[in-house]
mmCIF file of C-alpha atoms in Angstrom:
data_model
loop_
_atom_site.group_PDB
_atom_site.id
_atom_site.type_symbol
_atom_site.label_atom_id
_atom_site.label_comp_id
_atom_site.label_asym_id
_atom_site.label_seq_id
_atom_site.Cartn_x
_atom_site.Cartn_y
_atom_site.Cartn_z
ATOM 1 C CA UNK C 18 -58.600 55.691 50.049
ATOM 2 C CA UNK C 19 -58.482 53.268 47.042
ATOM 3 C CA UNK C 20 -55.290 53.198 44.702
ATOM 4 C CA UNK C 21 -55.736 52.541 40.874
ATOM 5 C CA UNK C 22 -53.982 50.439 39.500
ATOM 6 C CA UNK C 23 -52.639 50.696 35.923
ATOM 7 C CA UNK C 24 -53.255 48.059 33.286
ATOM 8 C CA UNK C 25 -50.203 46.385 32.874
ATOM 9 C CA UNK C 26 -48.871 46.689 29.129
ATOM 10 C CA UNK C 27 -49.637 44.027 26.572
ATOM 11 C CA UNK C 28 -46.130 42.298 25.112
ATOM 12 C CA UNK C 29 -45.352 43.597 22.320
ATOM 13 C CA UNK C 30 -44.917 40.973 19.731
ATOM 14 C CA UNK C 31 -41.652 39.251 18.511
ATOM 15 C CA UNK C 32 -40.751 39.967 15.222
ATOM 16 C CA UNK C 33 -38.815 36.397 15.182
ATOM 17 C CA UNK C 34 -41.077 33.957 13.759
ATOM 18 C CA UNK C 35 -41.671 30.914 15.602
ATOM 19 C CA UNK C 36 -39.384 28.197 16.068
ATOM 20 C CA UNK C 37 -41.719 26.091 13.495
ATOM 21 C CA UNK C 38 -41.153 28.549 10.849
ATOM 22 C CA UNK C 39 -37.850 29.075 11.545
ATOM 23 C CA UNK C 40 -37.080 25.480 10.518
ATOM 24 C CA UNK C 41 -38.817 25.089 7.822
ATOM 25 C CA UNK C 42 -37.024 28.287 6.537
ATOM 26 C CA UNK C 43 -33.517 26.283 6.960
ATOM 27 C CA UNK C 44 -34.804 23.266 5.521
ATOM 28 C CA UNK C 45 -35.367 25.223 2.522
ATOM 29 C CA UNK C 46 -32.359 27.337 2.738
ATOM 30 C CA UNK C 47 -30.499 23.592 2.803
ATOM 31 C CA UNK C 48 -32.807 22.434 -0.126
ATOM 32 C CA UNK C 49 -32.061 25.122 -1.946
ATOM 33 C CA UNK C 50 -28.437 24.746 -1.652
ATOM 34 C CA UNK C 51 -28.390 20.566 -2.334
ATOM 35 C CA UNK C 52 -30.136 21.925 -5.983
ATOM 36 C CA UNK C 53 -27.772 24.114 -6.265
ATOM 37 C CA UNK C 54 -24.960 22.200 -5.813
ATOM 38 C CA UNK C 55 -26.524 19.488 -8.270
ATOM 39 C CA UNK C 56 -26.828 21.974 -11.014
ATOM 40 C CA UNK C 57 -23.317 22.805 -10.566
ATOM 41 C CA UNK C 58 -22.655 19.458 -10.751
ATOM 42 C CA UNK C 59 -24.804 18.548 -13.747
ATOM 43 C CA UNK C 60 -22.775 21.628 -15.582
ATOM 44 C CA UNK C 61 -19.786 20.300 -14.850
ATOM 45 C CA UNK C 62 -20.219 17.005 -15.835
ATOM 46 C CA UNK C 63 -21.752 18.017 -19.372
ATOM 47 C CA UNK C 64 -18.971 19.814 -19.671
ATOM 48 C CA UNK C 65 -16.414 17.184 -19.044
ATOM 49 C CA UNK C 66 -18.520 14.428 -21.010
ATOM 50 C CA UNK C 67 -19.599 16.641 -23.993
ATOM 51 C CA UNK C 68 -16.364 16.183 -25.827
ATOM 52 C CA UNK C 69 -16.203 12.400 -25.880
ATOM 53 C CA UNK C 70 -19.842 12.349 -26.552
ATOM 54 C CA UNK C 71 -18.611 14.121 -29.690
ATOM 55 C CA UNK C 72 -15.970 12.184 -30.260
ATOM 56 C CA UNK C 73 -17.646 8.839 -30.184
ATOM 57 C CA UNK C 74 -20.541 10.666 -32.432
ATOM 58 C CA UNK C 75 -18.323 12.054 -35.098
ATOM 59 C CA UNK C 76 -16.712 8.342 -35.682
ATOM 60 C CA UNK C 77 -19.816 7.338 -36.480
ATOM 61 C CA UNK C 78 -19.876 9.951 -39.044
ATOM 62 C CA UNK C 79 -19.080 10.449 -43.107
ATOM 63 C CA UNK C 80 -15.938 12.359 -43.857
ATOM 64 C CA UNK C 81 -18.629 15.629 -45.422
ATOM 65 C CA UNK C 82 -20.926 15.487 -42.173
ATOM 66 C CA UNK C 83 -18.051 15.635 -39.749
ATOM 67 C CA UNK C 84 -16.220 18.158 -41.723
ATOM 68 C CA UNK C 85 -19.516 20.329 -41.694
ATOM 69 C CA UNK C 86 -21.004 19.480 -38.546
ATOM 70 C CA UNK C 87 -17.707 18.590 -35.970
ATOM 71 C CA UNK C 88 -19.524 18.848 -32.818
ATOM 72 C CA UNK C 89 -23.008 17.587 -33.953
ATOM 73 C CA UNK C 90 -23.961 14.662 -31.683
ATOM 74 C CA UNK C 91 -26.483 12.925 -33.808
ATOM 75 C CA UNK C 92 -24.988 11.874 -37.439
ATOM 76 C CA UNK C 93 -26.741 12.749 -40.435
ATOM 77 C CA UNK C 94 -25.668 9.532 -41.534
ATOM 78 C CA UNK C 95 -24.938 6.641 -39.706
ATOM 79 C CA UNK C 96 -21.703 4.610 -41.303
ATOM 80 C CA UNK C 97 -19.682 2.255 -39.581
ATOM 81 C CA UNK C 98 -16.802 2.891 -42.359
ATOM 82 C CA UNK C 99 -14.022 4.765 -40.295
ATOM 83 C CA UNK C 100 -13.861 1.450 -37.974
ATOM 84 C CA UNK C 101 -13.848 -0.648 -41.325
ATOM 85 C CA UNK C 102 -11.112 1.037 -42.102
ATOM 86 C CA UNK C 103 -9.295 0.655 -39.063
ATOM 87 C CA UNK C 104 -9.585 -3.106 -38.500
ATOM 88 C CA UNK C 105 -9.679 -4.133 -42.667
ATOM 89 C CA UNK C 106 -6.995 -1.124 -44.262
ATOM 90 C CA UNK C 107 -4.750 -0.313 -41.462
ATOM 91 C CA UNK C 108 -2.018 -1.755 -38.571
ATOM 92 C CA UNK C 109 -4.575 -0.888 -35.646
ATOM 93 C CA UNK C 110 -4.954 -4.535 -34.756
ATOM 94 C CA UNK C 111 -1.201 -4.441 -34.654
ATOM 95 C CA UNK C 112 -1.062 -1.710 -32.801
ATOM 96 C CA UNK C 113 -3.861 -2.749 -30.505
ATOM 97 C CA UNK C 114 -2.038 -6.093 -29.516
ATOM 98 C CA UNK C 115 1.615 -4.396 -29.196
ATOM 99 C CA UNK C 116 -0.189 -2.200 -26.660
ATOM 100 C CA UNK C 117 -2.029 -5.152 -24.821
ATOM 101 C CA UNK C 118 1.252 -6.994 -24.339
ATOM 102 C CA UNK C 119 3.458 -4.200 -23.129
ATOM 103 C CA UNK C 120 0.549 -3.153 -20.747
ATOM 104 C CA UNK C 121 -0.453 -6.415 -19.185
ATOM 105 C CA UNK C 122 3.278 -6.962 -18.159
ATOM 106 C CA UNK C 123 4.023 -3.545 -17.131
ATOM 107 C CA UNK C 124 1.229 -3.819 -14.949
ATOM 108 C CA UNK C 125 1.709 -7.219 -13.531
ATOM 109 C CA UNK C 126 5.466 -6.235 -13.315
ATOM 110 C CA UNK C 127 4.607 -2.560 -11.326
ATOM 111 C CA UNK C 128 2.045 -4.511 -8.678
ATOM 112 C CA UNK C 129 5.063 -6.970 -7.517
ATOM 113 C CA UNK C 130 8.029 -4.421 -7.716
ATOM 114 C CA UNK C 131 5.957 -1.706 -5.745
ATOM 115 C CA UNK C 132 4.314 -3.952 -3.343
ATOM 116 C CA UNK C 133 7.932 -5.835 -2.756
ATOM 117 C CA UNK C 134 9.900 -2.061 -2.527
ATOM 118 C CA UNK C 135 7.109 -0.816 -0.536
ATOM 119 C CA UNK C 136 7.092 -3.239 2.015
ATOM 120 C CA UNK C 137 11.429 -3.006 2.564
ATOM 121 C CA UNK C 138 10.684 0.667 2.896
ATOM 122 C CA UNK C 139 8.056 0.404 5.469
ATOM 123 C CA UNK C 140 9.013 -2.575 7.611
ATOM 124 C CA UNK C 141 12.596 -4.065 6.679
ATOM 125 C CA UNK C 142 15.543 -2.095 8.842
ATOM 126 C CA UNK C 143 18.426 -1.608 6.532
ATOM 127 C CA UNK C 144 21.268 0.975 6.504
ATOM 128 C CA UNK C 145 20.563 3.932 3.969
ATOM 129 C CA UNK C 146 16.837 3.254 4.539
ATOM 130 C CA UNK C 147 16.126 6.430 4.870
ATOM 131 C CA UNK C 148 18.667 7.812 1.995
ATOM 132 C CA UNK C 149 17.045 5.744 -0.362
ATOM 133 C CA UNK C 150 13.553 7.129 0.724
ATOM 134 C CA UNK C 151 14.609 10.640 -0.060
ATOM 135 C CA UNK C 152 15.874 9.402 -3.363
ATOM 136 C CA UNK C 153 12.445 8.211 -3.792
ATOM 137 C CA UNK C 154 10.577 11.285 -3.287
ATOM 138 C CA UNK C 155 13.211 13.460 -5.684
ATOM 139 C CA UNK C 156 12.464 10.832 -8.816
ATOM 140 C CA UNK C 157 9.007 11.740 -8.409
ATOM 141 C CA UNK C 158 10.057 15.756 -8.635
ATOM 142 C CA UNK C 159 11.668 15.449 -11.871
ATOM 143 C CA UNK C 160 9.807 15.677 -14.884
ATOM 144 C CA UNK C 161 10.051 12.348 -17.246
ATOM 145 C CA UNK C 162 10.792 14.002 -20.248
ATOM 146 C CA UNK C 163 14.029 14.641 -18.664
ATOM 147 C CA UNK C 164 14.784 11.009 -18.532
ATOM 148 C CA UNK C 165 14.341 10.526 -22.123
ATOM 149 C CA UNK C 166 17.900 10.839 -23.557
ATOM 150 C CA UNK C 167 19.371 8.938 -20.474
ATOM 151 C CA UNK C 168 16.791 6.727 -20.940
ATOM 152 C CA UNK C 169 17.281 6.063 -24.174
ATOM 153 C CA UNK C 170 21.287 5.862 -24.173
ATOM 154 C CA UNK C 171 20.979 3.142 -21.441
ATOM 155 C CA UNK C 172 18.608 1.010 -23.680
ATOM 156 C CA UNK C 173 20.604 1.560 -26.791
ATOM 157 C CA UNK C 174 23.588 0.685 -24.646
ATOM 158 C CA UNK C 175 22.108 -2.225 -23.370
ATOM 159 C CA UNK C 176 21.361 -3.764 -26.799
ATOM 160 C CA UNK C 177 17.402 -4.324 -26.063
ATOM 161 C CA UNK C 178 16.262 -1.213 -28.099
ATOM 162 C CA UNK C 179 13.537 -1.606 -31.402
ATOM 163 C CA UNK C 180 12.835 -5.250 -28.764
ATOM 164 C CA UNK C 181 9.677 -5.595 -26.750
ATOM 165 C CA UNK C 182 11.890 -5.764 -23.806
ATOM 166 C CA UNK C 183 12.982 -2.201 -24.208
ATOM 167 C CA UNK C 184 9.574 -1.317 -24.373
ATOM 168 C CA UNK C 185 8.755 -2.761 -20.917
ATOM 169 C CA UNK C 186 12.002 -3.410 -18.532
ATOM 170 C CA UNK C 187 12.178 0.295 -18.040
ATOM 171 C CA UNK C 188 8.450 0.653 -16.914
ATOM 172 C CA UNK C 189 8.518 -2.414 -14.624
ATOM 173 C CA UNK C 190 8.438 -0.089 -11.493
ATOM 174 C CA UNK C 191 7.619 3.674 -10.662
ATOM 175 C CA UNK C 192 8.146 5.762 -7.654
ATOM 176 C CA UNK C 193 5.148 7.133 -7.095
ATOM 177 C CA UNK C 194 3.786 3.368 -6.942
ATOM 178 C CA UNK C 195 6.264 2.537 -4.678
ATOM 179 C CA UNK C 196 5.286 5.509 -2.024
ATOM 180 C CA UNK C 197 1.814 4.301 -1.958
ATOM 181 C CA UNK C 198 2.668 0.855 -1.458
ATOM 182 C CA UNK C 199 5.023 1.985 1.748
ATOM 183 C CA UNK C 200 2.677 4.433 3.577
ATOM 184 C CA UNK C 201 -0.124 2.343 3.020
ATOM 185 C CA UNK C 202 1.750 -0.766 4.780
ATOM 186 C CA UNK C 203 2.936 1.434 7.347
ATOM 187 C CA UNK C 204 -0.666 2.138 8.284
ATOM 188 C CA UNK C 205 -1.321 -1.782 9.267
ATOM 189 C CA UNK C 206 -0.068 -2.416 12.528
ATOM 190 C CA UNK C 207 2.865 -4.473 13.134
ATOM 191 C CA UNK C 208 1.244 -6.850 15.818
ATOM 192 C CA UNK C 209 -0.071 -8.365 12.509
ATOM 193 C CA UNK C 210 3.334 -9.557 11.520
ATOM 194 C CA UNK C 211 4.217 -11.062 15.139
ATOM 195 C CA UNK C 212 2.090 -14.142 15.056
ATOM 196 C CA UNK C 213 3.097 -15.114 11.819
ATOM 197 C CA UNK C 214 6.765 -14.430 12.751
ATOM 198 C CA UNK C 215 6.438 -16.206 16.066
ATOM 199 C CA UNK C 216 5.335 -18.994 13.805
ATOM 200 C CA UNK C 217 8.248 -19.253 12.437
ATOM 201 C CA UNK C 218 7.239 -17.432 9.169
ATOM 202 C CA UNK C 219 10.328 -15.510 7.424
ATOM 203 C CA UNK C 220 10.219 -11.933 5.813
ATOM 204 C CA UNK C 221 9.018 -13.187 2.218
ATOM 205 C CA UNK C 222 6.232 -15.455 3.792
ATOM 206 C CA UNK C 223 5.252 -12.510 6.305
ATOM 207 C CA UNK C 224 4.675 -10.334 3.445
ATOM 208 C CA UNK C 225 3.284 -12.471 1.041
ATOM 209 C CA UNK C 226 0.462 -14.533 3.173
ATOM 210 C CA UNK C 227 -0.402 -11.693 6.050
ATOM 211 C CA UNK C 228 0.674 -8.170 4.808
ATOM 212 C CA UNK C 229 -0.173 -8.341 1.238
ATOM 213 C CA UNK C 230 -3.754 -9.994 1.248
ATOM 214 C CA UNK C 231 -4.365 -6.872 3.943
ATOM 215 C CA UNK C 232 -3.252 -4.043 1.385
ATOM 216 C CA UNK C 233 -5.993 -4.798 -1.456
ATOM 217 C CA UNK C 234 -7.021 -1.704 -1.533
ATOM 218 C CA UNK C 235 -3.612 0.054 -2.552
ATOM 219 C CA UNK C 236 -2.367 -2.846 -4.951
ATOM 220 C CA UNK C 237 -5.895 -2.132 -6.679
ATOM 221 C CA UNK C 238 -5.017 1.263 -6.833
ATOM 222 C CA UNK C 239 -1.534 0.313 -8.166
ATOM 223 C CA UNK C 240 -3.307 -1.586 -11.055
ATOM 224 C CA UNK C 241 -5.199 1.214 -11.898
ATOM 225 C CA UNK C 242 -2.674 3.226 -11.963
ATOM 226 C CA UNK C 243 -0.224 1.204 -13.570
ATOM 227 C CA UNK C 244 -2.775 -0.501 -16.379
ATOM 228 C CA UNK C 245 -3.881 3.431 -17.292
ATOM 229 C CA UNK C 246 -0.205 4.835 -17.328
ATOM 230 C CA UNK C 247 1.206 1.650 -19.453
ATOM 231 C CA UNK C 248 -2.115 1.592 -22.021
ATOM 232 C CA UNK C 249 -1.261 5.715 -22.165
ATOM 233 C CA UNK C 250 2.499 5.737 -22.455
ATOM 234 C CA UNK C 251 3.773 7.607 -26.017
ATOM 235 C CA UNK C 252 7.171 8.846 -24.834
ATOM 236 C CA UNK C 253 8.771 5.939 -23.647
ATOM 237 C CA UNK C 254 7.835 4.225 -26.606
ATOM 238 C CA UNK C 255 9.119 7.184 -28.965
ATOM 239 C CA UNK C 256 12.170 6.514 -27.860
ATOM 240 C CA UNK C 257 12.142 2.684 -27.201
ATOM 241 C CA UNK C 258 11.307 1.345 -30.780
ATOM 242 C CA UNK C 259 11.186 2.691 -34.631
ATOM 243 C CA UNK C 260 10.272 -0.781 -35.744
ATOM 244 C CA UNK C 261 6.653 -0.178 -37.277
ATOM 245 C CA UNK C 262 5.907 -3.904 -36.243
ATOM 246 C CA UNK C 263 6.282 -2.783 -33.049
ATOM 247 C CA UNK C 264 4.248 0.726 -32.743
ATOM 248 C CA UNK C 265 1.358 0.670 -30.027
ATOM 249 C CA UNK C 266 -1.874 2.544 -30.277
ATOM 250 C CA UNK C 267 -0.622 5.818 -28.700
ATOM 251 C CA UNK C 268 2.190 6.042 -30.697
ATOM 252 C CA UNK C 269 -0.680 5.218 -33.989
ATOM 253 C CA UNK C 270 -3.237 6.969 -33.328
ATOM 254 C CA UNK C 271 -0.383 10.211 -33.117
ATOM 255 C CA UNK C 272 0.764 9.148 -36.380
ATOM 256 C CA UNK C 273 -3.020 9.295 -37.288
ATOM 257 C CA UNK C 274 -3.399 13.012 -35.634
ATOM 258 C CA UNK C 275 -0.536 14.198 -36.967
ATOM 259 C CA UNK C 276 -2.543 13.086 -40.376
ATOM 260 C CA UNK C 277 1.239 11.065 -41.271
ATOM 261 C CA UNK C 278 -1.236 8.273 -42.395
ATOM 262 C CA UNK C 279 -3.635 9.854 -44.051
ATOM 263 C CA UNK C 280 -5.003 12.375 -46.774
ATOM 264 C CA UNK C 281 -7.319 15.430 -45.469
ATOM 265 C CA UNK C 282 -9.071 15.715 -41.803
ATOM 266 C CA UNK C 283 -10.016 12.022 -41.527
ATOM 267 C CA UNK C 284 -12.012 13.406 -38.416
ATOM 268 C CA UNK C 285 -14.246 10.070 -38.302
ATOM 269 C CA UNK C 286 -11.032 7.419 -38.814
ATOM 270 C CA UNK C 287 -9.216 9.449 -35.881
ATOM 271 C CA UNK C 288 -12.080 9.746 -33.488
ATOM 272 C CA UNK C 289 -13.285 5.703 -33.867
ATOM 273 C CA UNK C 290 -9.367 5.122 -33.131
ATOM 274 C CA UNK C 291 -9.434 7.704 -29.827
ATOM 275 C CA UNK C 292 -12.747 5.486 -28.814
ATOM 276 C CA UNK C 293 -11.658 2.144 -29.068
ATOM 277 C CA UNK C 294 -8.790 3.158 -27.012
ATOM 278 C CA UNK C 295 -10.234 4.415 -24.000
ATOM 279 C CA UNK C 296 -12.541 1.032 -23.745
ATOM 280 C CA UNK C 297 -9.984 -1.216 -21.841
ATOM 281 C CA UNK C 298 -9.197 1.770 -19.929
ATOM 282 C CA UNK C 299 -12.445 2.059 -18.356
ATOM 283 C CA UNK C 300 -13.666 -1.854 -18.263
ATOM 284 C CA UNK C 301 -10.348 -1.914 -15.926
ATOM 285 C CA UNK C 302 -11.073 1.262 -13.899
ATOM 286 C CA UNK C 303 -14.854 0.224 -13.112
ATOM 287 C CA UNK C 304 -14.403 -3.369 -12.617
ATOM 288 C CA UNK C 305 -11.015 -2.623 -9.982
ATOM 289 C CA UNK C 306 -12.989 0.131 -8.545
ATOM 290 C CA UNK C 307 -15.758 -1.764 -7.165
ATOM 291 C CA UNK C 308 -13.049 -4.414 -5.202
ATOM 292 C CA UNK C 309 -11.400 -1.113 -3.813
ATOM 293 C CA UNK C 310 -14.995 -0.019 -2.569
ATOM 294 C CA UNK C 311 -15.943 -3.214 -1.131
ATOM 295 C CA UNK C 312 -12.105 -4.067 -0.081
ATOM 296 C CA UNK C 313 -11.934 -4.159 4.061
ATOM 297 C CA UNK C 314 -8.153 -2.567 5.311
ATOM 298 C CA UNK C 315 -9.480 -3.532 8.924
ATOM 299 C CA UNK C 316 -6.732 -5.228 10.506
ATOM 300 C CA UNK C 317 -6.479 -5.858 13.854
ATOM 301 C CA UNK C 318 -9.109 -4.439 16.861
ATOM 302 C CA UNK C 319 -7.609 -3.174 19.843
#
């Protein structure tokens, strides 16, 4: 008796597509998110650039054509007189060296005072260690413009007000320089210091020959830091100094804002002022930036 045998079904097909296609669909999926995320980015950045595109536009501007065209980027007319003015018919180059004195020793000042507090904090044992730590962290809580009168009173009491030493004692060190100084040498390990104190190094030498050298990165943070905050500093000196002689470029270029100096908008004369000041600013933050990209914190290997 013979048996029949059924035909065995065909597979149906997989509705999945093959593992081929199923990566070149996520490559694109991942391509199309990488464009996205640069058009975000490209927004942004237009965004954040546009208005000193326009500022450095408009100084190049006449006083009609920037009152009728503010955010124009290409001048109907090209004039160089609003920085004439500034250098030839005003106190900018005043101004513009008050400002490079106070800042160059605020900053010099800030590096060693951090870097010296910063290091106690981290590796020197003392009673209250901790006490003063705290006190630390609640300067940086309170707002500075709450230190202005007490600020003030001290200098005036002190007899260095309307002085350039007014202007710059007070600024010589900051707490939130200080905490990056001390976490930052608390991250290097102390084995470091051992050789040099079994050398017969002392605490000053320790910190000055091994530790320091090792913490590049930070103390060119600190001078960032320190050269953008000093160059950018208007309330301190508000209440520091009323000596004209001794007004820096924040403090002018407010006067200038505030149109004090001045008759009408004086867009152009304000703007070129606003330019030329954020030029040391940003030689300093791309020429320290590149030593804290190629600086090495490597230490010691295990």
């Amino acid at each position: 008796m013979s048996t029949t045998v059924a035909p065995s079904a065909a597979p149906e097909p997989s509705s999945a597509p093959p593992v081929p296609q199923r990566i070149k669909n996520r490559r694109k999926k991942v391509t199309r998110g990488v464009w996205i995320s640069y058009v975000v980015l490209i927004i942004l950045a237009i965004i954040y650039i546009f208005p000193f595109l326009t500022q450095v536009a408009t100084s190049f501007k006449t006083e009609p054509d920037a009152a009728q065209d503010p955010l124009g980027l290409i001048p109907q007319h090209w004039t160089f007189a609003a920085y004439e003015t500034l250098f030839a018919n005003s106190d900018f180059p005043i101004w513009g060296r008050n400002s490079f004195i106070v800042t160059v020793f605020v900053t010099a000042g800030r590096v060693f005072f951090n870097c010296l507090a910063g290091y106690a904090l981290a590796r020197i044992n003392f009673r209250g260690r901790g006490l003063v730590f705290a006190l630390l962290v609640a300067v940086m809580a309170v707002p500075g413009v709450v230190l202005l009168i007490p600020k003030f009173l001290v200098i005036n009491q002190l007899g260095i007000y309307d002085s350039y030493a007014g202007m710059i004692l007070p600024l010589l060190a900051d707490a939130a320089g200080v905490f990056i100084m001390k976490n930052f040498f608390e991250s290097i390990p102390p084995s470091v210091e051992e050789q040099a104190r079994v050398d017969g190094a002392g605490t000053f030498r320790t910190f000055w020959s091994i530790v320091l050298p090792m913490a590049r990165p930070a103390v060119m943070t600190i001078v960032i830091l320190s050269f953008q905050g000093s160059w950018n500093e208007l309330n301190h000196f508000i209440i520091s100094t009323q000596d004209p002689a001794l007004t820096t470029l924040t403090k002018g270029v407010a006067q200038l804002a505030s149109g004090q100096l001045s008759q009408g908008t004086q867009y152009p004369l304000k703007l070129a002022a606003a330019a030329l000041m954020t030029i040391p600013v940003a030689i300093v933050f791309f020429v320290f930036q590149k030593k804290i990209m190629n600086a090495s914190a490597g230490a010691v290997k295990e």
